[in-house]
């Protein structure tokens, strides 16, 4: 019953065989994929040789709660929400310690930030539209993602598709957010409650967009709200999304679909963004900003010359008409 | 389903007790009264995790059937909530386990159930955690070495209140500081549903070296069930939730 653990988490070496106590299925550990507040995730091989992800923890109750969430997702039609759940079981290690684990679909892909920096910044907006679709579906079923952050998102491809991988924070609407990360939490920025509602996720989504340009994040300072808007205004690549980001931060969207519509409209308005991010190297964002600005300037002058041409044509035509009338 | 009130003492300290009775003994007593004792040990940024006798932090929480955590000042906010929530789940799970034993026999705990049924039981635990009323008495060590940590403590308590007030269940918080001027503890803030109004709440520091943790916990125990709490809110019996099933 007591869950005070002095163990330094669990560490499984590649090659270890994990056998379920209840269902007797065997999994061979391949490598560690990551670890979080609740347990660690490993890549493993199932008995039929297929890869899967194994999440294991000594906190049995937390594992059970995550499994509950994954099961709810399973019921959603189409089931694009989160990885699908394959098995739930306990494992008793050779020392007699009990661990709870579950097996889920292994999503092979890139981290959101890695994908966007290598494939072009125009993907940021587009992937966010995908994410808004998924969030809308999730909210419709009565749940809020909660701990929405860059690290919990993965892009599988081809075709590029955003997927979420850690569902530990998923909370029923109306309850208190189960798990969150300061930087993405509107409560931390003094900009709202920690009650689970769609707008909570939309705030976090806006923070994901901001975070892409601040990989090391930033402190909230003495006036969190001011700091946040200042940082937003300081980031030219976010300019085209700004009206939508601001609304999301202020909690003015009541649904994902609403935000999706407005964000999509903003992205469509800027076809040049597809061209300007053709260059693949985004190691230095300030460089690309400079380049894109130069590009926009060039584009504007081109516009000017076209307008000039039309103007001259109209004036000439006018003179011709006057000439005809006077005749 | 009847819902009770979860009672917790949250001790925030940075060192060892050096006066009065053994804090672990007092924590055991509190646990028997249905009050969970959680302990957070706050480290200075340059301190290593085993530099001081923070073993006591863990011991007190173990005896008080609560949760303990040792953190650096910076991570305090998140920790305060995690500890509070974890302790709630732990207490509720204990209550549910009791129920299971009564229904299914003495060896039946949550872990002995197959994973499928465990899920349903955890849903009940989660529901209870969301809807139960909660009373947290925050006991802050204000001895000299805590001086520069107090602003952070204050911030994290406001944050705790933001988190807990997003729940459906009701909350009551009280803040006490120790050592007190004359008594073991001094009241900083009486029982109230929110902590957003605490500005410069911590009194001037009283003393130098003494840290009477044991007597402070004991005094804190008595603050539960005082008349300033609403009567409907009170429960005398130890396991606060009597029925955990539907």
CSV table of N, CA, C and O in Angstrom, one decimal, chain B residues 29 41 66 85 102 106 128 134 154 204 208:
chain,number,residue,atom,x,y,z
B,29,UNK,N,1.6,9.0,15.7
B,29,UNK,CA,0.4,9.3,16.5
B,29,UNK,C,-0.6,10.0,15.6
B,29,UNK,O,-1.8,9.7,15.6
B,41,UNK,N,11.8,18.3,2.2
B,41,UNK,CA,13.1,18.8,2.7
B,41,UNK,C,13.6,19.7,1.6
B,41,UNK,O,13.8,19.3,0.5
B,66,UNK,N,2.8,9.1,5.1
B,66,UNK,CA,2.7,10.1,4.0
B,66,UNK,C,3.8,10.0,3.0
B,66,UNK,O,4.4,8.9,2.9
B,85,UNK,N,-0.9,15.5,-3.8
B,85,UNK,CA,-1.7,14.6,-4.5
B,85,UNK,C,-1.4,13.1,-4.3
B,85,UNK,O,-2.3,12.3,-4.2
B,102,UNK,N,-12.0,-6.6,3.2
B,102,UNK,CA,-13.2,-7.0,3.9
B,102,UNK,C,-14.1,-7.8,3.0
B,102,UNK,O,-14.8,-8.7,3.4
B,106,UNK,N,-8.5,-11.5,3.6
B,106,UNK,CA,-7.4,-10.8,4.2
B,106,UNK,C,-6.2,-10.5,3.2
B,106,UNK,O,-5.5,-9.6,3.4
B,128,UNK,N,-12.5,9.4,-6.0
B,128,UNK,CA,-12.5,9.9,-4.6
B,128,UNK,C,-11.5,11.0,-4.5
B,128,UNK,O,-11.8,12.0,-3.8
B,134,UNK,N,-10.6,18.2,1.3
B,134,UNK,CA,-9.2,18.1,1.7
B,134,UNK,C,-8.8,19.2,2.7
B,134,UNK,O,-9.2,20.4,2.5
B,154,UNK,N,6.3,30.5,-0.1
B,154,UNK,CA,5.1,31.2,-0.2
B,154,UNK,C,4.5,31.1,-1.6
B,154,UNK,O,3.3,30.8,-1.8
B,204,UNK,N,8.4,37.8,11.2
B,204,UNK,CA,9.8,38.0,11.4
B,204,UNK,C,10.4,36.7,12.1
B,204,UNK,O,9.7,36.1,12.9
B,208,UNK,N,17.3,31.5,16.6
B,208,UNK,CA,18.5,31.0,15.9
B,208,UNK,C,18.4,29.5,15.6
B,208,UNK,O,17.8,29.1,14.6
